[in-house]
Structures are given as structure tokens and as C-alpha cells.
mmCIF file of C-alpha atoms and ligand atoms in Angstrom:
data_model
loop_
_atom_site.group_PDB
_atom_site.id
_atom_site.type_symbol
_atom_site.label_atom_id
_atom_site.label_comp_id
_atom_site.label_asym_id
_atom_site.label_seq_id
_atom_site.Cartn_x
_atom_site.Cartn_y
_atom_site.Cartn_z
ATOM 1 C CA MET A 178 6.978 48.582 -79.583
ATOM 2 C CA ALA A 179 3.349 47.530 -80.035
ATOM 3 C CA THR A 180 1.985 47.122 -83.561
ATOM 4 C CA ASP A 181 -1.407 46.119 -84.831
ATOM 5 C CA GLN A 182 -2.347 43.574 -87.488
ATOM 6 C CA HIS A 183 -2.282 46.409 -90.068
ATOM 7 C CA GLY A 184 1.367 47.394 -89.325
ATOM 8 C CA ARG A 185 0.523 50.584 -87.440
ATOM 9 C CA THR A 186 2.618 51.452 -84.388
ATOM 10 C CA ILE A 187 0.220 52.017 -81.435
ATOM 11 C CA ASN A 188 1.816 54.095 -78.799
ATOM 12 C CA TYR A 189 -0.906 56.487 -77.550
ATOM 13 C CA LEU A 190 -3.306 55.572 -74.709
ATOM 14 C CA ARG A 191 -6.360 57.627 -73.850
ATOM 15 C CA VAL A 192 -7.462 56.885 -70.334
ATOM 16 C CA SER A 193 -10.931 57.651 -69.196
ATOM 17 C CA LEU A 194 -10.968 58.334 -65.394
ATOM 18 C CA THR A 195 -14.714 58.410 -64.863
ATOM 19 C CA ASP A 196 -17.867 58.243 -66.974
ATOM 20 C CA ALA A 197 -19.484 60.989 -64.782
ATOM 21 C CA CYS A 198 -19.660 64.579 -65.724
ATOM 22 C CA ASN A 199 -20.696 67.953 -64.372
ATOM 23 C CA LEU A 200 -22.134 68.992 -67.749
ATOM 24 C CA ARG A 201 -24.581 67.344 -70.133
ATOM 25 C CA CYS A 202 -23.504 68.421 -73.560
ATOM 26 C CA VAL A 203 -26.174 67.737 -76.218
ATOM 27 C CA TYR A 204 -23.794 66.064 -78.609
ATOM 28 C CA CYS A 205 -22.257 63.738 -75.967
ATOM 29 C CA MET A 206 -24.962 62.249 -73.784
ATOM 30 C CA PRO A 207 -28.626 62.232 -73.072
ATOM 31 C CA GLU A 208 -29.703 64.633 -70.229
ATOM 32 C CA HIS A 209 -30.727 61.876 -67.882
ATOM 33 C CA MET A 210 -27.665 59.733 -67.967
ATOM 34 C CA THR A 211 -26.814 57.255 -65.233
ATOM 35 C CA PHE A 212 -23.214 56.770 -64.230
ATOM 36 C CA ARG A 213 -21.355 53.794 -62.848
ATOM 37 C CA PRO A 214 -20.697 53.534 -59.090
ATOM 38 C CA GLY A 215 -17.153 54.266 -57.961
ATOM 39 C CA SER A 216 -16.603 50.535 -57.057
ATOM 40 C CA ALA A 217 -17.067 49.614 -60.811
ATOM 41 C CA LEU A 218 -14.207 51.916 -61.845
ATOM 42 C CA LEU A 219 -10.501 51.020 -61.790
ATOM 43 C CA GLN A 220 -8.958 52.104 -58.583
ATOM 44 C CA ASP A 221 -5.828 54.250 -58.659
ATOM 45 C CA ASP A 222 -3.413 51.380 -58.022
ATOM 46 C CA GLU A 223 -5.070 49.268 -60.723
ATOM 47 C CA LEU A 224 -5.055 52.142 -63.236
ATOM 48 C CA LEU A 225 -1.389 52.952 -62.614
ATOM 49 C CA MET A 226 -0.372 49.306 -62.897
ATOM 50 C CA LEU A 227 -2.066 49.038 -66.339
ATOM 51 C CA ILE A 228 -0.471 52.325 -67.383
ATOM 52 C CA GLY A 229 2.887 50.976 -66.371
ATOM 53 C CA LEU A 230 2.293 47.785 -68.516
ATOM 54 C CA PHE A 231 1.324 49.956 -71.542
ATOM 55 C CA ALA A 232 4.506 52.027 -71.075
ATOM 56 C CA GLU A 233 6.610 48.827 -71.044
ATOM 57 C CA LEU A 234 5.050 47.901 -74.358
ATOM 58 C CA GLY A 235 6.101 51.207 -75.907
ATOM 59 C CA PHE A 236 3.223 53.445 -75.243
ATOM 60 C CA GLU A 237 4.732 56.892 -74.643
ATOM 61 C CA LYS A 238 1.800 59.362 -74.795
ATOM 62 C CA ILE A 239 -1.066 59.321 -72.291
ATOM 63 C CA ARG A 240 -4.134 61.563 -72.317
ATOM 64 C CA PHE A 241 -6.606 61.571 -69.427
ATOM 65 C CA THR A 242 -10.228 62.107 -70.325
ATOM 66 C CA GLY A 243 -13.716 61.190 -69.097
ATOM 67 C CA GLY A 244 -16.558 61.911 -68.562
ATOM 68 C CA GLU A 245 -14.978 64.829 -66.809
ATOM 69 C CA PRO A 246 -11.515 63.789 -65.581
ATOM 70 C CA THR A 247 -11.200 66.767 -63.132
ATOM 71 C CA LEU A 248 -14.036 65.118 -61.070
ATOM 72 C CA ARG A 249 -11.681 62.178 -60.288
ATOM 73 C CA ARG A 250 -10.253 62.288 -56.742
ATOM 74 C CA ASN A 251 -6.413 62.196 -56.721
ATOM 75 C CA LEU A 252 -6.125 63.486 -60.290
ATOM 76 C CA VAL A 253 -2.991 65.467 -59.462
ATOM 77 C CA GLU A 254 -1.345 62.409 -57.970
ATOM 78 C CA LEU A 255 -2.375 60.202 -60.832
ATOM 79 C CA ILE A 256 -0.779 62.672 -63.247
ATOM 80 C CA ARG A 257 2.352 62.912 -61.151
ATOM 81 C CA THR A 258 2.891 59.130 -61.042
ATOM 82 C CA THR A 259 2.021 58.757 -64.755
ATOM 83 C CA ALA A 260 4.461 61.507 -65.721
ATOM 84 C CA ASN A 261 7.186 59.746 -63.684
ATOM 85 C CA THR A 262 6.482 56.417 -65.278
ATOM 86 C CA PRO A 263 9.554 55.232 -67.315
ATOM 87 C CA GLY A 264 8.817 55.470 -71.071
ATOM 88 C CA ILE A 265 6.012 58.090 -70.719
ATOM 89 C CA LYS A 266 7.036 61.186 -72.687
ATOM 90 C CA SER A 267 3.848 63.258 -72.628
ATOM 91 C CA VAL A 268 0.813 63.562 -70.404
ATOM 92 C CA GLY A 269 -2.217 65.446 -71.560
ATOM 93 C CA LEU A 270 -5.716 66.145 -70.263
ATOM 94 C CA THR A 271 -9.002 66.639 -72.063
ATOM 95 C CA THR A 272 -11.494 68.623 -69.924
ATOM 96 C CA ASN A 273 -14.492 70.850 -70.035
ATOM 97 C CA GLY A 274 -12.414 73.409 -68.093
ATOM 98 C CA ILE A 275 -15.045 74.091 -65.456
ATOM 99 C CA LEU A 276 -12.621 73.208 -62.581
ATOM 100 C CA LEU A 277 -9.369 74.180 -64.325
ATOM 101 C CA ASP A 278 -9.154 77.598 -62.698
ATOM 102 C CA TYR A 279 -7.837 76.022 -59.466
ATOM 103 C CA LEU A 280 -6.449 72.783 -60.885
ATOM 104 C CA ALA A 281 -4.263 74.125 -63.726
ATOM 105 C CA ARG A 282 -1.219 75.060 -61.611
ATOM 106 C CA PRO A 283 -1.085 71.868 -59.483
ATOM 107 C CA LEU A 284 -1.635 69.803 -62.565
ATOM 108 C CA ARG A 285 1.194 71.552 -64.380
ATOM 109 C CA ASP A 286 3.504 71.171 -61.358
ATOM 110 C CA ALA A 287 2.662 67.404 -61.279
ATOM 111 C CA GLY A 288 3.909 66.987 -64.874
ATOM 112 C CA LEU A 289 0.884 67.742 -67.138
ATOM 113 C CA ASP A 290 2.141 69.082 -70.489
ATOM 114 C CA ARG A 291 -0.906 69.950 -72.438
ATOM 115 C CA VAL A 292 -4.572 70.528 -72.010
ATOM 116 C CA ASN A 293 -7.499 70.326 -74.469
ATOM 117 C CA VAL A 294 -10.430 72.353 -73.311
ATOM 118 C CA SER A 295 -13.908 71.901 -74.818
ATOM 119 C CA LEU A 296 -15.488 75.223 -75.729
ATOM 120 C CA ASP A 297 -18.251 75.335 -78.400
ATOM 121 C CA THR A 298 -19.205 78.967 -78.408
ATOM 122 C CA LEU A 299 -18.286 82.316 -76.873
ATOM 123 C CA ASP A 300 -21.885 83.214 -76.343
ATOM 124 C CA GLU A 301 -23.048 82.689 -72.779
ATOM 125 C CA ALA A 302 -26.672 81.717 -73.568
ATOM 126 C CA ARG A 303 -25.675 79.398 -76.354
ATOM 127 C CA PHE A 304 -22.989 77.827 -74.078
ATOM 128 C CA ARG A 305 -25.661 77.061 -71.511
ATOM 129 C CA GLN A 306 -27.915 75.550 -74.220
ATOM 130 C CA ILE A 307 -25.236 73.263 -75.617
ATOM 131 C CA THR A 308 -23.842 72.111 -72.279
ATOM 132 C CA ARG A 309 -27.324 72.223 -70.619
ATOM 133 C CA TRP A 310 -25.667 73.058 -67.203
ATOM 134 C CA GLY A 311 -22.501 75.053 -67.738
ATOM 135 C CA ASN A 312 -21.367 78.622 -67.200
ATOM 136 C CA LEU A 313 -19.079 80.078 -69.939
ATOM 137 C CA ARG A 314 -17.221 82.241 -67.423
ATOM 138 C CA ASP A 315 -15.939 79.152 -65.499
ATOM 139 C CA VAL A 316 -14.406 77.730 -68.646
ATOM 140 C CA LEU A 317 -12.830 81.042 -69.758
ATOM 141 C CA ALA A 318 -11.299 81.392 -66.258
ATOM 142 C CA GLY A 319 -10.019 77.799 -66.522
ATOM 143 C CA ILE A 320 -8.322 78.503 -69.897
ATOM 144 C CA GLU A 321 -6.702 81.656 -68.570
ATOM 145 C CA ALA A 322 -5.356 79.679 -65.601
ATOM 146 C CA ALA A 323 -3.996 77.049 -67.921
ATOM 147 C CA GLU A 324 -2.230 79.773 -69.894
ATOM 148 C CA ARG A 325 -0.793 81.251 -66.759
ATOM 149 C CA ALA A 326 0.419 77.870 -65.636
ATOM 150 C CA GLY A 327 2.280 77.420 -68.939
ATOM 151 C CA LEU A 328 0.253 74.519 -70.293
ATOM 152 C CA ARG A 329 0.017 74.038 -74.083
ATOM 153 C CA ILE A 330 -3.637 74.738 -74.993
ATOM 154 C CA LYS A 331 -5.930 73.403 -77.591
ATOM 155 C CA ILE A 332 -9.612 74.259 -77.757
ATOM 156 C CA ASN A 333 -12.052 71.601 -78.920
ATOM 157 C CA ALA A 334 -15.367 72.735 -80.398
ATOM 158 C CA VAL A 335 -18.169 70.495 -81.724
ATOM 159 C CA PRO A 336 -20.406 72.405 -84.192
ATOM 160 C CA VAL A 337 -24.071 71.406 -83.948
ATOM 161 C CA HIS A 338 -26.899 72.715 -86.151
ATOM 162 C CA GLY A 339 -29.304 74.880 -84.168
ATOM 163 C CA PHE A 340 -26.903 75.305 -81.137
ATOM 164 C CA ASN A 341 -23.683 76.951 -82.190
ATOM 165 C CA ASP A 342 -24.028 77.681 -85.957
ATOM 166 C CA ASN A 343 -24.589 81.336 -85.502
ATOM 167 C CA GLY A 344 -21.088 82.769 -86.272
ATOM 168 C CA ASP A 345 -19.654 80.772 -83.363
ATOM 169 C CA ALA A 346 -17.078 79.010 -85.431
ATOM 170 C CA ALA A 347 -15.698 82.304 -86.765
ATOM 171 C CA GLU A 348 -15.591 83.757 -83.292
ATOM 172 C CA LEU A 349 -13.720 80.796 -81.923
ATOM 173 C CA ALA A 350 -11.272 80.826 -84.857
ATOM 174 C CA ARG A 351 -10.709 84.502 -84.244
ATOM 175 C CA LEU A 352 -9.185 83.658 -80.838
ATOM 176 C CA THR A 353 -6.134 82.310 -82.731
ATOM 177 C CA LEU A 354 -5.241 85.720 -84.024
ATOM 178 C CA ASP A 355 -3.934 86.828 -80.629
ATOM 179 C CA ARG A 356 -3.404 83.545 -78.793
ATOM 180 C CA ASN A 357 -1.034 80.760 -79.570
ATOM 181 C CA TRP A 358 -3.717 78.126 -79.237
ATOM 182 C CA GLN A 359 -4.986 75.517 -81.661
ATOM 183 C CA VAL A 360 -8.723 75.889 -82.020
ATOM 184 C CA ARG A 361 -10.006 72.580 -83.439
ATOM 185 C CA PHE A 362 -13.445 71.843 -84.886
ATOM 186 C CA ILE A 363 -14.456 68.267 -84.341
ATOM 187 C CA GLU A 364 -17.123 66.889 -86.672
ATOM 188 C CA MET A 365 -19.918 65.445 -84.527
ATOM 189 C CA MET A 366 -19.775 61.641 -84.503
ATOM 190 C CA PRO A 367 -22.679 59.261 -84.101
ATOM 191 C CA LEU A 368 -22.514 56.899 -81.108
ATOM 192 C CA GLY A 369 -24.839 54.920 -78.817
ATOM 193 C CA GLY A 370 -27.866 56.546 -77.336
ATOM 194 C CA ILE A 371 -28.177 59.757 -79.375
ATOM 195 C CA ALA A 372 -26.855 58.702 -82.849
ATOM 196 C CA GLN A 373 -29.953 59.953 -84.651
ATOM 197 C CA PHE A 374 -29.590 63.453 -83.191
ATOM 198 C CA GLN A 375 -25.855 63.494 -83.917
ATOM 199 C CA GLN A 376 -26.286 62.475 -87.566
ATOM 200 C CA ALA A 377 -29.174 64.847 -88.168
ATOM 201 C CA ASN A 378 -27.362 67.915 -86.852
ATOM 202 C CA VAL A 379 -23.746 67.446 -87.989
ATOM 203 C CA ILE A 380 -21.991 70.408 -89.568
ATOM 204 C CA THR A 381 -19.275 69.383 -92.034
ATOM 205 C CA GLU A 382 -15.718 70.610 -92.326
ATOM 206 C CA ALA A 383 -16.436 72.087 -95.708
ATOM 207 C CA GLN A 384 -19.353 74.141 -94.374
ATOM 208 C CA LEU A 385 -17.288 75.396 -91.458
ATOM 209 C CA ARG A 386 -14.262 76.315 -93.554
ATOM 210 C CA GLN A 387 -16.471 78.366 -95.853
ATOM 211 C CA ARG A 388 -17.972 80.234 -92.905
ATOM 212 C CA ILE A 389 -14.526 80.946 -91.346
ATOM 213 C CA ASP A 390 -13.048 82.023 -94.722
ATOM 214 C CA THR A 391 -15.987 84.432 -95.357
ATOM 215 C CA ALA A 392 -15.698 86.025 -91.909
ATOM 216 C CA LEU A 393 -11.924 86.108 -91.370
ATOM 217 C CA GLY A 394 -10.209 85.530 -94.733
ATOM 218 C CA PRO A 395 -8.538 82.431 -96.178
ATOM 219 C CA LEU A 396 -7.116 79.613 -94.053
ATOM 220 C CA ALA A 397 -3.604 78.698 -95.283
ATOM 221 C CA PRO A 398 -2.581 75.046 -94.772
ATOM 222 C CA GLU A 399 0.171 74.353 -92.212
ATOM 223 C CA ASN A 400 2.663 71.490 -92.289
ATOM 224 C CA ASN A 401 2.337 71.170 -96.095
ATOM 225 C CA GLY A 402 -1.174 69.896 -95.535
ATOM 226 C CA GLN A 403 0.054 66.922 -93.388
ATOM 227 C CA LEU A 404 -2.110 65.807 -90.498
ATOM 228 C CA ASP A 405 -1.131 66.977 -86.986
ATOM 229 C CA GLY A 406 -2.341 63.903 -85.046
ATOM 230 C CA GLU A 407 -5.875 63.592 -86.335
ATOM 231 C CA ALA A 408 -6.297 67.304 -87.250
ATOM 232 C CA ARG A 409 -5.789 69.079 -90.590
ATOM 233 C CA VAL A 410 -4.289 72.438 -89.581
ATOM 234 C CA TYR A 411 -4.537 75.895 -91.074
ATOM 235 C CA ARG A 412 -3.551 79.456 -90.102
ATOM 236 C CA LEU A 413 -5.347 82.744 -90.614
ATOM 237 C CA LYS A 414 -3.203 85.522 -91.953
ATOM 238 C CA GLY A 415 -0.884 86.909 -89.176
ATOM 239 C CA ALA A 416 -2.390 84.570 -86.543
ATOM 240 C CA LYS A 417 -0.365 83.445 -83.485
ATOM 241 C CA GLY A 418 -2.350 80.201 -83.220
ATOM 242 C CA THR A 419 -3.783 77.683 -85.655
ATOM 243 C CA VAL A 420 -7.178 76.377 -86.699
ATOM 244 C CA GLY A 421 -7.626 72.582 -86.929
ATOM 245 C CA PHE A 422 -10.341 70.333 -88.363
ATOM 246 C CA ILE A 423 -10.921 66.819 -87.129
ATOM 247 C CA SER A 424 -13.366 65.203 -89.490
ATOM 248 C CA PRO A 425 -13.689 61.439 -88.865
ATOM 249 C CA VAL A 426 -16.833 61.278 -90.986
ATOM 250 C CA SER A 427 -16.115 63.443 -94.009
ATOM 251 C CA ASN A 428 -12.287 63.120 -93.956
ATOM 252 C CA PRO A 429 -11.249 59.912 -92.078
ATOM 253 C CA PHE A 430 -7.750 59.546 -90.623
ATOM 254 C CA CYS A 431 -7.867 55.865 -89.684
ATOM 255 C CA ALA A 432 -4.713 55.076 -91.712
ATOM 256 C CA GLY A 433 -2.597 57.049 -89.232
ATOM 257 C CA CYS A 434 -4.396 55.889 -86.025
ATOM 258 C CA ASN A 435 -1.945 55.146 -83.232
ATOM 259 C CA ARG A 436 -4.244 55.063 -80.208
ATOM 260 C CA LEU A 437 -6.245 52.758 -77.913
ATOM 261 C CA ARG A 438 -8.633 53.766 -75.132
ATOM 262 C CA LEU A 439 -8.771 52.478 -71.630
ATOM 263 C CA LEU A 440 -12.114 53.135 -70.183
ATOM 264 C CA ALA A 441 -12.838 53.850 -66.520
ATOM 265 C CA ASP A 442 -14.340 50.435 -65.944
ATOM 266 C CA GLY A 443 -11.222 48.627 -67.225
ATOM 267 C CA ILE A 444 -12.361 48.029 -70.777
ATOM 268 C CA LEU A 445 -9.925 48.422 -73.561
ATOM 269 C CA ARG A 446 -11.654 50.047 -76.530
ATOM 270 C CA LEU A 447 -9.846 49.196 -79.798
ATOM 271 C CA CYS A 448 -11.441 51.851 -81.994
ATOM 272 C CA LEU A 449 -13.500 54.858 -80.897
ATOM 273 C CA LEU A 450 -16.275 54.124 -83.378
ATOM 274 C CA ARG A 451 -16.379 50.319 -83.245
ATOM 275 C CA GLU A 452 -17.794 48.080 -80.510
ATOM 276 C CA ASN A 453 -14.691 45.886 -80.274
ATOM 277 C CA GLU A 454 -13.502 45.772 -76.668
ATOM 278 C CA VAL A 455 -11.302 43.708 -74.351
ATOM 279 C CA ASP A 456 -11.866 43.578 -70.629
ATOM 280 C CA LEU A 457 -8.624 44.196 -68.740
ATOM 281 C CA GLY A 458 -10.273 44.989 -65.385
ATOM 282 C CA LYS A 459 -11.711 41.453 -64.655
ATOM 283 C CA PRO A 460 -8.430 39.600 -65.253
ATOM 284 C CA LEU A 461 -6.609 42.246 -63.238
ATOM 285 C CA ARG A 462 -8.970 41.671 -60.311
ATOM 286 C CA ALA A 463 -8.782 37.950 -60.741
ATOM 287 C CA GLY A 464 -5.086 38.185 -59.937
ATOM 288 C CA TRP A 465 -3.495 37.676 -63.294
ATOM 289 C CA SER A 466 0.273 38.167 -63.253
ATOM 290 C CA ARG A 467 1.842 41.194 -64.948
ATOM 291 C CA ASP A 468 3.295 38.937 -67.711
ATOM 292 C CA ARG A 469 -0.124 37.473 -68.480
ATOM 293 C CA LEU A 470 -1.825 40.913 -68.552
ATOM 294 C CA SER A 471 0.938 42.241 -70.764
ATOM 295 C CA LYS A 472 0.427 39.442 -73.172
ATOM 296 C CA LEU A 473 -3.325 40.113 -73.202
ATOM 297 C CA ILE A 474 -2.642 43.805 -74.015
ATOM 298 C CA ARG A 475 -0.193 42.956 -76.783
ATOM 299 C CA GLU A 476 -2.774 40.542 -78.331
ATOM 300 C CA SER A 477 -5.435 43.274 -78.002
ATOM 301 C CA VAL A 478 -3.327 45.794 -79.775
ATOM 302 C CA HIS A 479 -2.787 43.331 -82.611
ATOM 303 C CA GLN A 480 -6.600 42.995 -83.045
ATOM 304 C CA LYS A 481 -7.207 46.742 -83.467
ATOM 305 C CA PRO A 482 -9.666 47.109 -86.306
ATOM 306 C CA TRP A 483 -8.556 49.056 -89.473
ATOM 307 C CA GLY A 484 -11.095 51.844 -88.953
ATOM 308 C CA HIS A 485 -14.694 52.856 -88.430
ATOM 309 C CA GLY A 486 -17.566 51.849 -90.595
ATOM 310 C CA LEU A 487 -19.492 55.086 -90.779
ATOM 311 C CA ALA A 488 -19.433 55.185 -94.539
ATOM 312 C CA ASP A 489 -21.410 51.944 -94.412
ATOM 313 C CA ASN A 490 -23.641 53.342 -91.731
ATOM 314 C CA SER A 491 -22.198 50.989 -89.153
ATOM 315 C CA ILE A 492 -22.616 52.789 -85.846
ATOM 316 C CA ALA A 493 -21.241 51.633 -82.512
ATOM 317 C CA LEU A 494 -24.289 51.548 -80.206
ATOM 318 C CA ASN A 495 -22.834 50.007 -77.052
ATOM 319 C CA ARG A 496 -21.502 53.204 -75.412
ATOM 320 C CA ALA A 497 -22.057 56.965 -75.291
ATOM 321 C CA MET A 498 -19.175 59.309 -76.051
ATOM 322 C CA SER A 499 -19.008 60.333 -72.366
ATOM 323 C CA GLU A 500 -18.081 56.690 -71.429
ATOM 324 C CA ILE A 501 -15.269 56.581 -73.983
ATOM 325 C CA GLY A 502 -13.744 60.012 -73.701
ATOM 326 C CA GLY A 503 -13.427 61.126 -77.320
HETATM 327 N N1 LIG B 202 -15.433 66.143 -70.445
HETATM 328 C C1 LIG B 202 -14.216 66.344 -71.190
HETATM 329 C C2 LIG B 202 -14.468 67.358 -72.281
HETATM 330 O O1 LIG B 202 -15.611 67.706 -72.556
HETATM 331 O O2 LIG B 202 -13.496 67.814 -72.875
HETATM 332 C C3 LIG B 202 -13.607 65.077 -71.760
HETATM 333 C C4 LIG B 202 -14.533 64.042 -72.347
HETATM 334 S S1 LIG B 202 -15.367 64.534 -73.780
HETATM 335 C C5 LIG B 202 -16.242 63.071 -74.222
HETATM 336 C C6 LIG B 202 -13.992 64.519 -74.958
HETATM 337 C C7 LIG B 202 -14.238 65.261 -76.269
HETATM 338 O O3 LIG B 202 -15.213 64.591 -76.950
HETATM 339 C C8 LIG B 202 -14.667 66.720 -76.057
HETATM 340 O O4 LIG B 202 -13.850 67.572 -76.772
HETATM 341 C C9 LIG B 202 -16.052 66.683 -76.711
HETATM 342 O O5 LIG B 202 -16.362 67.952 -77.303
HETATM 343 C C10 LIG B 202 -15.950 65.573 -77.685
HETATM 344 N N2 LIG B 202 -17.271 64.999 -78.066
HETATM 345 C C11 LIG B 202 -18.226 64.602 -77.275
HETATM 346 N N3 LIG B 202 -19.268 64.037 -78.001
HETATM 347 C C12 LIG B 202 -18.854 64.070 -79.259
HETATM 348 C C13 LIG B 202 -19.429 63.683 -80.510
HETATM 349 N N4 LIG B 202 -20.616 63.126 -80.579
HETATM 350 N N5 LIG B 202 -18.757 63.852 -81.610
HETATM 351 C C14 LIG B 202 -17.549 64.437 -81.617
HETATM 352 N N6 LIG B 202 -16.914 64.857 -80.496
HETATM 353 C C15 LIG B 202 -17.592 64.712 -79.365
HETATM 354 FE FE1 LIG B 203 -19.287 66.049 -70.121
HETATM 355 FE FE2 LIG B 203 -17.263 66.372 -71.874
HETATM 356 FE FE3 LIG B 203 -19.443 64.965 -72.545
HETATM 357 FE FE4 LIG B 203 -19.634 67.564 -72.292
HETATM 358 S S1 LIG B 203 -18.355 66.526 -73.828
HETATM 359 S S2 LIG B 203 -21.047 66.015 -71.439
HETATM 360 S S3 LIG B 203 -18.238 67.985 -70.685
HETATM 361 S S4 LIG B 203 -18.012 64.412 -70.980
#
């Protein structure tokens, strides 16, 4: 079991498969973003070797993300091998859903359990504005395919002033009345590149909850108000699904953090919102033994910082969200 210097068990690895994306969401990256060449990314065998080492150290939950992970060649095979890695109990994917229509079934067959799909509005025009490039219909088809394939579904929405604050949150929350999905609202976080925009246009959990309450009635707390992962979860009266709020800024959850992030270029990010990183890719390519790499990972886990410093206006500027994967 891997523990950090604060006594937390760390057993959840988010793995970014690429920094590239087929959308350009306004809250995530600048429109003219440059991406790393393929040769700078971990290759499949390198990635799978590192995942195996994490699993040996007690990591049991893996979530693939990006950039857009469905752009990665061999995604289905990567998921199959990861799901069959001893010690791994759950494999998830966070995606914009654009390519999910044809990928959901093969991914499910390869061992994917759950999918988080980003969907910020049900209005076609506003969807285009917020993603700059996307078609809402593709994502809705992707979600339906995921449902048919039997994947557990969560919807991630990032509310942004001036883009999707026009009743969008209530319309998304309304989906939970008939669908057994968790619709989660993620408070926009400031990170490198566009932090000013992100801070100026954030919509807080309190504002959102008020809007949803007014439109759809009260949200009743689930799990006795305990966190589900990083989300505070509620249910509308009679709803099949739930509504979650992930509010790292106004309602931090660092005390229960159990995750690290392996970025596509082989960097291990110790906290989403801190610049602390350890390079695993270079030593791997320099031929370090499994034992030596494993020791480096264990030492890195130990160094995980307690939490972010947003309350002190300490913002991580070294990477955009699209490079880290959320
Ligand atoms: N492309 C995939 C997607 O959109 O789901 C995976 C990568 S994306 C970076 C992962 C998650 O981060 C998405 O749910 C996205 O909405 C969220 N995200 C991106 N920028 C964010 C920000 N500034 N604050 C909060 N969440 C953000
Ligand atoms: Fe791409 Fe996901 Fe970022 Fe949108 S949130 S630009 S889909 S990586």
C-alpha cells in the first residue's frame, strides 16, 4: 500500500494518454494550443510497464484521460491490458464523448467499467461556443452508445459565466430524473495559460445549487452528506440519478485525496493544482530497473503535497488543464 507523508493512502492513478484534443473548450485551453509530438509521449509498452509498477504498489483504480484519450491509437488494447493487470479493480475513462458512439462497445468489451463524459449544456449553439469546435449531437450519440454498452455514466459539466449560465445547469440536472447518471458540476479551476479568464468567470457551487433548487425543487443530500470521491452528491425528488458538485475552490476535498496523475509525457504530477512533478519517463528510457523505478514512485507518492494553495492565490502555471487531464 502506498501512503503519502500525510498518512493518506494513495491508490488511484489518472493517466493522460495524450495532450492533444479534437475540441478547444474555453475553460481548458487557449484556442491556439500546440501539442507534443508523438515521440515525446510514453509509448504503449512504457505506459503499461509503469501502470504495472503502480499496481504492484497498491494502486487499484485507473482512469484514462487526456487531452482527449479516444484520440490515442490502441486505446482499446491499452484498456484491455490494464483491466487484466493484477491488482487493478476498476478502469475508467474521461472523454468529451465525440468518438464514443463507435468506441463504447469495444471499450466495454475490453474491460472498461465507467465513463465520465463532458457535457456543459444541452443547447447546440452554446455547446459550440464553449467547445469552440464541437457538435452536441456527437456527444449525445456517444452517451447513448455508452448506455447501450452497459457502462456506468457520469456527466461532467463546467459552468462558465457568459457561456452556459442560461438555465443550462438546471437542464443538465433534469437529466437525472429519468436516467441513472450522476451529473456533476465542476467548479472551474485556474491553471496555466488562461487562469485570469478562469478566475473571472467561475460560477460557485452555492450559485448553482440555488438555480437548480429554484427550477427543479430541493436537492436532498445522499450518503448522509459524505463525499463520493471528490463530489458532494444530492438527489432531486423521485430522480433515478444524482447531482454532484465538485468544488475544489469553494469547498476543498484535499483531506481525502487518494490520487496521482501520470501525464502523457511521463511526468508524475503530485497534485492537480500544484507544480510539483517527478519525471518517470526519462529514467525509464535511461534503462532504470523495475526495482529502481518502483522506489522512485514510492518516494514520489510520499512527497505528495497536502493540497492546493488557491486560498492563498497560489496558482500552478506550468501546465494547462488539457495536459493534466482533470
Ligand atoms: N477531453 C476529456 C474531457 O473533456 O472529458 C478529458 C480531459 S478534460 C481536461 C477532463 C475534465 O477536466 C473534463 O471534465 C473537463 O470538463 C474538466 N476541465 C477542463 N478544464 C477545467 C477547468 N479549468 N476547471 C475545472 N475542470 C476543468
Ligand atoms: Fe479537450 Fe477535454 Fe479540454 Fe475540452 S476539456 S478542450 S474536450 S481536453
